[in-house]
PDB file of C-alpha atoms and ligand atoms in Angstrom:
ATOM      1  CA  MET A   1      92.273  -2.239 -51.278  1.00  0.00           C
ATOM      2  CA  GLU A   2      92.803   1.249 -52.737  1.00  0.00           C
ATOM      3  CA  LEU A   3      90.518   2.079 -56.066  1.00  0.00           C
ATOM      4  CA  THR A   4      91.092   4.783 -58.606  1.00  0.00           C
ATOM      5  CA  PHE A   5      88.080   5.755 -61.039  1.00  0.00           C
ATOM      6  CA  TYR A   6      89.329   6.831 -64.654  1.00  0.00           C
ATOM      7  CA  GLY A   7      85.864   7.690 -65.691  1.00  0.00           C
ATOM      8  CA  HIS A   8      82.861   5.326 -67.864  1.00  0.00           C
ATOM      9  CA  ALA A   9      84.029   1.870 -67.017  1.00  0.00           C
ATOM     10  CA  CYS A  10      87.843   2.553 -66.273  1.00  0.00           C
ATOM     11  CA  PHE A  11      89.248   1.908 -62.923  1.00  0.00           C
ATOM     12  CA  SER A  12      92.453   0.578 -61.314  1.00  0.00           C
ATOM     13  CA  VAL A  13      92.587  -1.414 -57.801  1.00  0.00           C
ATOM     14  CA  VAL A  14      96.222  -1.925 -56.224  1.00  0.00           C
ATOM     15  CA  ILE A  15      96.929  -5.447 -54.628  1.00  0.00           C
ATOM     16  CA  LYS A  16      99.756  -6.392 -53.209  1.00  0.00           C
ATOM     17  CA  GLY A  17     101.787  -3.652 -54.914  1.00  0.00           C
ATOM     18  CA  LYS A  18     100.405  -4.401 -58.181  1.00  0.00           C
ATOM     19  CA  THR A  19      98.326  -2.094 -60.263  1.00  0.00           C
ATOM     20  CA  LEU A  20      95.175  -3.964 -62.080  1.00  0.00           C
ATOM     21  CA  LEU A  21      93.690  -1.286 -64.568  1.00  0.00           C
ATOM     22  CA  PHE A  22      90.137  -2.241 -65.840  1.00  0.00           C
ATOM     23  CA  ASP A  23      88.822  -1.224 -69.328  1.00  0.00           C
ATOM     24  CA  PRO A  24      90.998   2.018 -70.409  1.00  0.00           C
ATOM     25  CA  PHE A  25      88.755   4.288 -72.195  1.00  0.00           C
ATOM     26  CA  ILE A  26      90.145   7.886 -71.142  1.00  0.00           C
ATOM     27  CA  THR A  27      91.159   9.786 -74.268  1.00  0.00           C
ATOM     28  CA  GLY A  28      87.612   9.231 -75.722  1.00  0.00           C
ATOM     29  CA  ASN A  29      85.851  10.362 -72.703  1.00  0.00           C
ATOM     30  CA  GLU A  30      84.820  14.339 -72.693  1.00  0.00           C
ATOM     31  CA  LEU A  31      84.177  13.809 -68.831  1.00  0.00           C
ATOM     32  CA  ALA A  32      87.723  12.365 -68.247  1.00  0.00           C
ATOM     33  CA  LYS A  33      89.832  14.963 -70.305  1.00  0.00           C
ATOM     34  CA  ASP A  34      91.579  15.978 -67.110  1.00  0.00           C
ATOM     35  CA  ILE A  35      93.602  12.423 -66.731  1.00  0.00           C
ATOM     36  CA  ASP A  36      96.768  12.011 -68.435  1.00  0.00           C
ATOM     37  CA  ILE A  37      97.081   8.610 -69.732  1.00  0.00           C
ATOM     38  CA  LYS A  38     100.847   8.921 -69.795  1.00  0.00           C
ATOM     39  CA  LYS A  39     100.709   9.134 -65.877  1.00  0.00           C
ATOM     40  CA  ILE A  40      98.455   6.109 -65.682  1.00  0.00           C
ATOM     41  CA  LYS A  41     100.341   2.986 -63.796  1.00  0.00           C
ATOM     42  CA  ALA A  42      99.533  -0.656 -64.800  1.00  0.00           C
ATOM     43  CA  ASP A  43     100.810  -4.047 -64.178  1.00  0.00           C
ATOM     44  CA  TYR A  44      97.817  -5.632 -65.557  1.00  0.00           C
ATOM     45  CA  ILE A  45      95.260  -4.468 -67.874  1.00  0.00           C
ATOM     46  CA  LEU A  46      92.027  -6.485 -67.552  1.00  0.00           C
ATOM     47  CA  ILE A  47      89.491  -6.184 -70.619  1.00  0.00           C
ATOM     48  CA  SER A  48      85.965  -7.345 -70.181  1.00  0.00           C
ATOM     49  CA  HIS A  49      84.922  -7.342 -73.626  1.00  0.00           C
ATOM     50  CA  GLY A  50      85.777  -5.545 -77.239  1.00  0.00           C
ATOM     51  CA  HIS A  51      83.995  -2.318 -77.282  1.00  0.00           C
ATOM     52  CA  GLU A  52      85.588   0.618 -78.109  1.00  0.00           C
ATOM     53  CA  ASP A  53      84.327   2.167 -74.762  1.00  0.00           C
ATOM     54  CA  HIS A  54      86.451  -0.592 -72.906  1.00  0.00           C
ATOM     55  CA  VAL A  55      89.484  -1.104 -75.113  1.00  0.00           C
ATOM     56  CA  LEU A  56      90.249   2.359 -76.924  1.00  0.00           C
ATOM     57  CA  ASP A  57      93.040   3.316 -74.510  1.00  0.00           C
ATOM     58  CA  VAL A  58      94.781  -0.445 -74.136  1.00  0.00           C
ATOM     59  CA  GLU A  59      97.114  -0.314 -76.855  1.00  0.00           C
ATOM     60  CA  VAL A  60      99.085   2.951 -75.861  1.00  0.00           C
ATOM     61  CA  ILE A  61      98.963   2.026 -71.721  1.00  0.00           C
ATOM     62  CA  ALA A  62      99.969  -1.387 -72.710  1.00  0.00           C
ATOM     63  CA  LYS A  63     102.781  -0.245 -74.712  1.00  0.00           C
ATOM     64  CA  GLN A  64     104.214   2.663 -72.260  1.00  0.00           C
ATOM     65  CA  THR A  65     103.696   0.430 -68.983  1.00  0.00           C
ATOM     66  CA  GLY A  66     104.527  -3.312 -70.669  1.00  0.00           C
ATOM     67  CA  ALA A  67     101.590  -4.093 -68.419  1.00  0.00           C
ATOM     68  CA  LYS A  68     100.460  -8.043 -69.206  1.00  0.00           C
ATOM     69  CA  LEU A  69      96.787  -7.934 -70.822  1.00  0.00           C
ATOM     70  CA  VAL A  70      93.919 -10.499 -69.275  1.00  0.00           C
ATOM     71  CA  SER A  71      91.275 -10.912 -71.343  1.00  0.00           C
ATOM     72  CA  ASN A  72      89.346 -13.554 -73.398  1.00  0.00           C
ATOM     73  CA  TYR A  73      91.286 -15.707 -75.864  1.00  0.00           C
ATOM     74  CA  GLU A  74      89.671 -13.353 -79.080  1.00  0.00           C
ATOM     75  CA  ILE A  75      90.829 -10.330 -77.347  1.00  0.00           C
ATOM     76  CA  ILE A  76      94.069 -11.303 -76.220  1.00  0.00           C
ATOM     77  CA  ASN A  77      94.998 -12.489 -80.198  1.00  0.00           C
ATOM     78  CA  TRP A  78      93.413  -9.149 -81.285  1.00  0.00           C
ATOM     79  CA  PHE A  79      96.186  -7.378 -79.323  1.00  0.00           C
ATOM     80  CA  ALA A  80      98.699  -9.693 -80.023  1.00  0.00           C
ATOM     81  CA  ALA A  81      98.315  -8.610 -83.830  1.00  0.00           C
ATOM     82  CA  LYS A  82      99.183  -5.084 -82.928  1.00  0.00           C
ATOM     83  CA  GLY A  83     102.374  -6.250 -81.319  1.00  0.00           C
ATOM     84  CA  ILE A  84     101.230  -6.513 -77.640  1.00  0.00           C
ATOM     85  CA  LYS A  85     102.455 -10.198 -77.228  1.00  0.00           C
ATOM     86  CA  ASN A  86     102.309 -10.095 -73.245  1.00  0.00           C
ATOM     87  CA  GLY A  87      98.767 -11.411 -72.728  1.00  0.00           C
ATOM     88  CA  HIS A  88      97.111 -13.990 -70.799  1.00  0.00           C
ATOM     89  CA  PRO A  89      94.028 -15.253 -72.806  1.00  0.00           C
ATOM     90  CA  MET A  90      91.019 -16.962 -70.733  1.00  0.00           C
ATOM     91  CA  ASN A  91      88.075 -18.057 -71.156  1.00  0.00           C
ATOM     92  CA  HIS A  92      84.427 -18.465 -69.249  1.00  0.00           C
ATOM     93  CA  GLY A  93      84.397 -20.234 -66.024  1.00  0.00           C
ATOM     94  CA  GLY A  94      88.147 -20.615 -65.693  1.00  0.00           C
ATOM     95  CA  GLN A  95      90.654 -19.265 -63.300  1.00  0.00           C
ATOM     96  CA  TRP A  96      94.422 -18.674 -62.909  1.00  0.00           C
ATOM     97  CA  LYS A  97      96.470 -17.608 -60.120  1.00  0.00           C
ATOM     98  CA  PHE A  98      98.457 -14.478 -60.689  1.00  0.00           C
ATOM     99  CA  ASP A  99     101.141 -12.734 -58.369  1.00  0.00           C
ATOM    100  CA  PHE A 100      98.469 -10.506 -56.908  1.00  0.00           C
ATOM    101  CA  GLY A 101      95.752 -13.131 -56.581  1.00  0.00           C
ATOM    102  CA  THR A 102      93.379 -15.219 -58.609  1.00  0.00           C
ATOM    103  CA  VAL A 103      91.264 -14.069 -61.666  1.00  0.00           C
ATOM    104  CA  ARG A 104      88.182 -15.804 -63.037  1.00  0.00           C
ATOM    105  CA  TYR A 105      86.541 -14.762 -66.186  1.00  0.00           C
ATOM    106  CA  VAL A 106      82.687 -14.869 -65.565  1.00  0.00           C
ATOM    107  CA  ASN A 107      79.871 -14.565 -67.627  1.00  0.00           C
ATOM    108  CA  ALA A 108      78.219 -11.301 -68.943  1.00  0.00           C
ATOM    109  CA  VAL A 109      75.114 -11.050 -70.980  1.00  0.00           C
ATOM    110  CA  HIS A 110      76.187  -8.462 -73.540  1.00  0.00           C
ATOM    111  CA  THR A 111      77.949  -8.147 -77.023  1.00  0.00           C
ATOM    112  CA  SER A 112      81.521  -7.992 -77.589  1.00  0.00           C
ATOM    113  CA  SER A 113      83.161  -6.937 -81.086  1.00  0.00           C
ATOM    114  CA  MET A 114      86.210  -4.964 -81.767  1.00  0.00           C
ATOM    115  CA  PRO A 115      86.492  -1.468 -82.920  1.00  0.00           C
ATOM    116  CA  ASP A 116      87.167  -2.434 -86.410  1.00  0.00           C
ATOM    117  CA  GLY A 117      84.096  -4.755 -86.365  1.00  0.00           C
ATOM    118  CA  SER A 118      86.141  -8.140 -86.056  1.00  0.00           C
ATOM    119  CA  TYR A 119      84.801 -10.825 -83.680  1.00  0.00           C
ATOM    120  CA  GLY A 120      85.791 -10.242 -79.925  1.00  0.00           C
ATOM    121  CA  GLY A 121      84.737 -13.633 -78.184  1.00  0.00           C
ATOM    122  CA  ASN A 122      81.825 -13.468 -75.685  1.00  0.00           C
ATOM    123  CA  PRO A 123      82.005 -10.676 -73.133  1.00  0.00           C
ATOM    124  CA  GLY A 124      82.663 -11.266 -69.442  1.00  0.00           C
ATOM    125  CA  GLY A 125      83.466  -9.583 -65.830  1.00  0.00           C
ATOM    126  CA  PHE A 126      86.112 -10.664 -63.553  1.00  0.00           C
ATOM    127  CA  VAL A 127      86.073 -11.931 -60.006  1.00  0.00           C
ATOM    128  CA  ILE A 128      89.373 -11.226 -58.329  1.00  0.00           C
ATOM    129  CA  GLU A 129      90.401 -13.139 -55.116  1.00  0.00           C
ATOM    130  CA  SER A 130      93.303 -11.856 -53.094  1.00  0.00           C
ATOM    131  CA  GLU A 131      94.908 -11.799 -49.649  1.00  0.00           C
ATOM    132  CA  GLU A 132      93.651  -8.037 -49.529  1.00  0.00           C
ATOM    133  CA  GLY A 133      90.093  -9.192 -50.408  1.00  0.00           C
ATOM    134  CA  ASN A 134      87.797  -9.560 -53.039  1.00  0.00           C
ATOM    135  CA  PHE A 135      85.704  -7.942 -55.676  1.00  0.00           C
ATOM    136  CA  TYR A 136      83.319  -8.460 -58.613  1.00  0.00           C
ATOM    137  CA  PHE A 137      83.959  -6.537 -61.800  1.00  0.00           C
ATOM    138  CA  ALA A 138      80.871  -7.157 -63.959  1.00  0.00           C
ATOM    139  CA  GLY A 139      81.821  -5.462 -66.955  1.00  0.00           C
ATOM    140  CA  ASP A 140      78.872  -4.464 -69.594  1.00  0.00           C
ATOM    141  CA  THR A 141      76.033  -6.850 -68.414  1.00  0.00           C
ATOM    142  CA  ALA A 142      72.300  -7.371 -67.831  1.00  0.00           C
ATOM    143  CA  LEU A 143      71.391  -8.438 -64.676  1.00  0.00           C
ATOM    144  CA  THR A 144      71.672 -12.444 -65.156  1.00  0.00           C
ATOM    145  CA  MET A 145      70.958 -15.416 -62.728  1.00  0.00           C
ATOM    146  CA  ASP A 146      74.683 -16.429 -63.491  1.00  0.00           C
ATOM    147  CA  MET A 147      75.736 -13.716 -60.662  1.00  0.00           C
ATOM    148  CA  LYS A 148      74.116 -16.307 -58.320  1.00  0.00           C
ATOM    149  CA  LEU A 149      77.036 -18.640 -58.862  1.00  0.00           C
ATOM    150  CA  ILE A 150      79.670 -16.261 -57.568  1.00  0.00           C
ATOM    151  CA  PRO A 151      79.411 -16.066 -53.977  1.00  0.00           C
ATOM    152  CA  MET A 152      79.305 -19.998 -54.004  1.00  0.00           C
ATOM    153  CA  SER A 153      83.097 -19.805 -54.378  1.00  0.00           C
ATOM    154  CA  CYS A 154      83.885 -16.809 -52.360  1.00  0.00           C
ATOM    155  CA  ILE A 155      82.862 -13.662 -50.440  1.00  0.00           C
ATOM    156  CA  ILE A 156      82.806 -10.459 -52.290  1.00  0.00           C
ATOM    157  CA  ASN A 157      83.769  -7.485 -50.358  1.00  0.00           C
ATOM    158  CA  PHE A 158      82.727  -4.797 -53.052  1.00  0.00           C
ATOM    159  CA  CYS A 159      81.334  -5.058 -56.537  1.00  0.00           C
ATOM    160  CA  VAL A 160      81.970  -2.932 -59.697  1.00  0.00           C
ATOM    161  CA  TYR A 161      78.537  -2.629 -61.472  1.00  0.00           C
ATOM    162  CA  PRO A 162      77.232  -0.770 -64.613  1.00  0.00           C
ATOM    163  CA  ILE A 163      74.632   1.342 -63.489  1.00  0.00           C
ATOM    164  CA  GLY A 164      73.638   3.818 -66.957  1.00  0.00           C
ATOM    165  CA  ASP A 165      70.874   1.697 -68.152  1.00  0.00           C
ATOM    166  CA  ASN A 166      70.332   1.306 -71.934  1.00  0.00           C
ATOM    167  CA  PHE A 167      73.394  -0.698 -72.781  1.00  0.00           C
ATOM    168  CA  THR A 168      73.715  -2.540 -69.705  1.00  0.00           C
ATOM    169  CA  MET A 169      71.439  -3.042 -66.367  1.00  0.00           C
ATOM    170  CA  GLY A 170      70.495   0.298 -64.844  1.00  0.00           C
ATOM    171  CA  TYR A 171      70.792   0.949 -60.929  1.00  0.00           C
ATOM    172  CA  LYS A 172      67.525  -0.608 -59.907  1.00  0.00           C
ATOM    173  CA  ASP A 173      68.759  -3.956 -61.437  1.00  0.00           C
ATOM    174  CA  ALA A 174      72.304  -3.534 -59.773  1.00  0.00           C
ATOM    175  CA  VAL A 175      70.666  -3.416 -56.650  1.00  0.00           C
ATOM    176  CA  ILE A 176      69.251  -6.916 -57.133  1.00  0.00           C
ATOM    177  CA  ALA A 177      72.396  -7.918 -58.604  1.00  0.00           C
ATOM    178  CA  ALA A 178      74.195  -6.837 -55.572  1.00  0.00           C
ATOM    179  CA  ASP A 179      71.721  -9.291 -53.625  1.00  0.00           C
ATOM    180  CA  PHE A 180      72.456 -12.019 -56.095  1.00  0.00           C
ATOM    181  CA  VAL A 181      76.399 -12.070 -54.878  1.00  0.00           C
ATOM    182  CA  SER A 182      75.695 -11.273 -50.947  1.00  0.00           C
ATOM    183  CA  CYS A 183      77.361  -7.778 -51.210  1.00  0.00           C
ATOM    184  CA  GLU A 184      76.304  -4.692 -49.747  1.00  0.00           C
ATOM    185  CA  ARG A 185      78.983  -2.248 -51.377  1.00  0.00           C
ATOM    186  CA  VAL A 186      78.715  -1.061 -55.325  1.00  0.00           C
ATOM    187  CA  VAL A 187      80.955   0.976 -56.852  1.00  0.00           C
ATOM    188  CA  GLY A 188      78.771   2.473 -59.874  1.00  0.00           C
ATOM    189  CA  VAL A 189      80.308   2.905 -63.403  1.00  0.00           C
ATOM    190  CA  HIS A 190      79.006   3.170 -66.950  1.00  0.00           C
ATOM    191  CA  TYR A 191      76.796   6.391 -66.592  1.00  0.00           C
ATOM    192  CA  ASP A 192      76.783   9.779 -67.883  1.00  0.00           C
ATOM    193  CA  THR A 193      79.250   9.118 -70.475  1.00  0.00           C
ATOM    194  CA  PHE A 194      76.851   9.576 -73.182  1.00  0.00           C
ATOM    195  CA  ASP A 195      73.427  10.830 -73.626  1.00  0.00           C
ATOM    196  CA  TYR A 196      71.964   7.187 -73.390  1.00  0.00           C
ATOM    197  CA  ILE A 197      73.332   6.644 -70.402  1.00  0.00           C
ATOM    198  CA  GLU A 198      73.064   9.933 -68.271  1.00  0.00           C
ATOM    199  CA  ILE A 199      71.199   8.892 -64.720  1.00  0.00           C
ATOM    200  CA  ASN A 200      70.090  10.858 -61.717  1.00  0.00           C
ATOM    201  CA  LYS A 201      72.835   9.980 -59.165  1.00  0.00           C
ATOM    202  CA  GLU A 202      70.750  10.935 -56.019  1.00  0.00           C
ATOM    203  CA  LYS A 203      67.942   8.731 -57.225  1.00  0.00           C
ATOM    204  CA  ALA A 204      70.191   6.189 -57.545  1.00  0.00           C
ATOM    205  CA  LYS A 205      72.257   6.065 -53.972  1.00  0.00           C
ATOM    206  CA  GLU A 206      68.549   6.501 -52.620  1.00  0.00           C
ATOM    207  CA  GLU A 207      67.643   3.257 -54.289  1.00  0.00           C
ATOM    208  CA  PHE A 208      70.416   1.556 -53.085  1.00  0.00           C
ATOM    209  CA  GLU A 209      69.871   2.839 -49.551  1.00  0.00           C
ATOM    210  CA  ARG A 210      66.327   1.779 -49.324  1.00  0.00           C
ATOM    211  CA  SER A 211      67.836  -1.569 -49.560  1.00  0.00           C
ATOM    212  CA  GLY A 212      70.449  -1.298 -46.927  1.00  0.00           C
ATOM    213  CA  LYS A 213      73.188  -0.929 -49.517  1.00  0.00           C
ATOM    214  CA  GLU A 214      75.537   1.306 -50.436  1.00  0.00           C
ATOM    215  CA  LEU A 215      76.392   3.025 -54.042  1.00  0.00           C
ATOM    216  CA  ILE A 216      79.717   4.753 -54.084  1.00  0.00           C
ATOM    217  CA  LEU A 217      80.159   7.233 -57.042  1.00  0.00           C
ATOM    218  CA  PRO A 218      83.781   8.053 -57.017  1.00  0.00           C
ATOM    219  CA  ARG A 219      84.781  11.530 -58.644  1.00  0.00           C
ATOM    220  CA  ILE A 220      86.729  11.048 -62.054  1.00  0.00           C
ATOM    221  CA  GLY A 221      90.492  10.753 -60.717  1.00  0.00           C
ATOM    222  CA  GLU A 222      89.483  10.017 -57.221  1.00  0.00           C
ATOM    223  CA  THR A 223      91.068   7.141 -55.096  1.00  0.00           C
ATOM    224  CA  ILE A 224      89.067   5.339 -52.343  1.00  0.00           C
ATOM    225  CA  SER A 225      89.803   2.863 -50.071  1.00  0.00           C
ATOM    226  CA  LEU A 226      87.693  -0.152 -50.096  1.00  0.00           C
TER     227      LEU A 226
HETATM  228 NI1   NI B   1      79.830  -2.689 -74.213  1.00  0.00          NI
HETATM  229 MN1   MN B   2      80.231  -0.337 -72.644  1.00  0.00          MN
END
């Protein structure tokens, strides 16, 4: 699978020729100013929770690509009211088979309100299973015991975890979270975008190496194979 990082917690993964875009927040991210959202492809936009740093560019990209939104019921309804009717509502613990593979919406320990203050349902993460591999995007979350449920239903080839601390788990907890899902490879996101989440990247990588794991930190705009 190819993963392209767009800064903060936004990335895309191509599976069976379909592009899944996660948590688009680009135009509000000074670090991602070289990314042109008009060029971003998406067949699906998966949204972990309602915070602005995860939904800011959903409306524009959904309207320009016609992508199907996948998120919790409340977020799908909020975008439907903005005229984006191509949505698939889910809730925690449920899974659905799409043309690229299966999506399960899983628990996250965080909050979720929409940019206008309205209710954004409960926050979540996604487990994606496909013929090309499986991965877990945790969204914004604390380290939580619920992560231990994930490897009971599938083998995770890589995780995408927040590592910036303060609003989510930090990189030390992310190492434990990787243990919880029996995974050695973690793509780190949700760091350095704001003062509150600045980290020492070398220290973070060392922390993973000490546990025999790999922390991958793609440059903004970079595409990697996983
Ligand atoms: Ni958040
Ligand atoms: Mn966030």
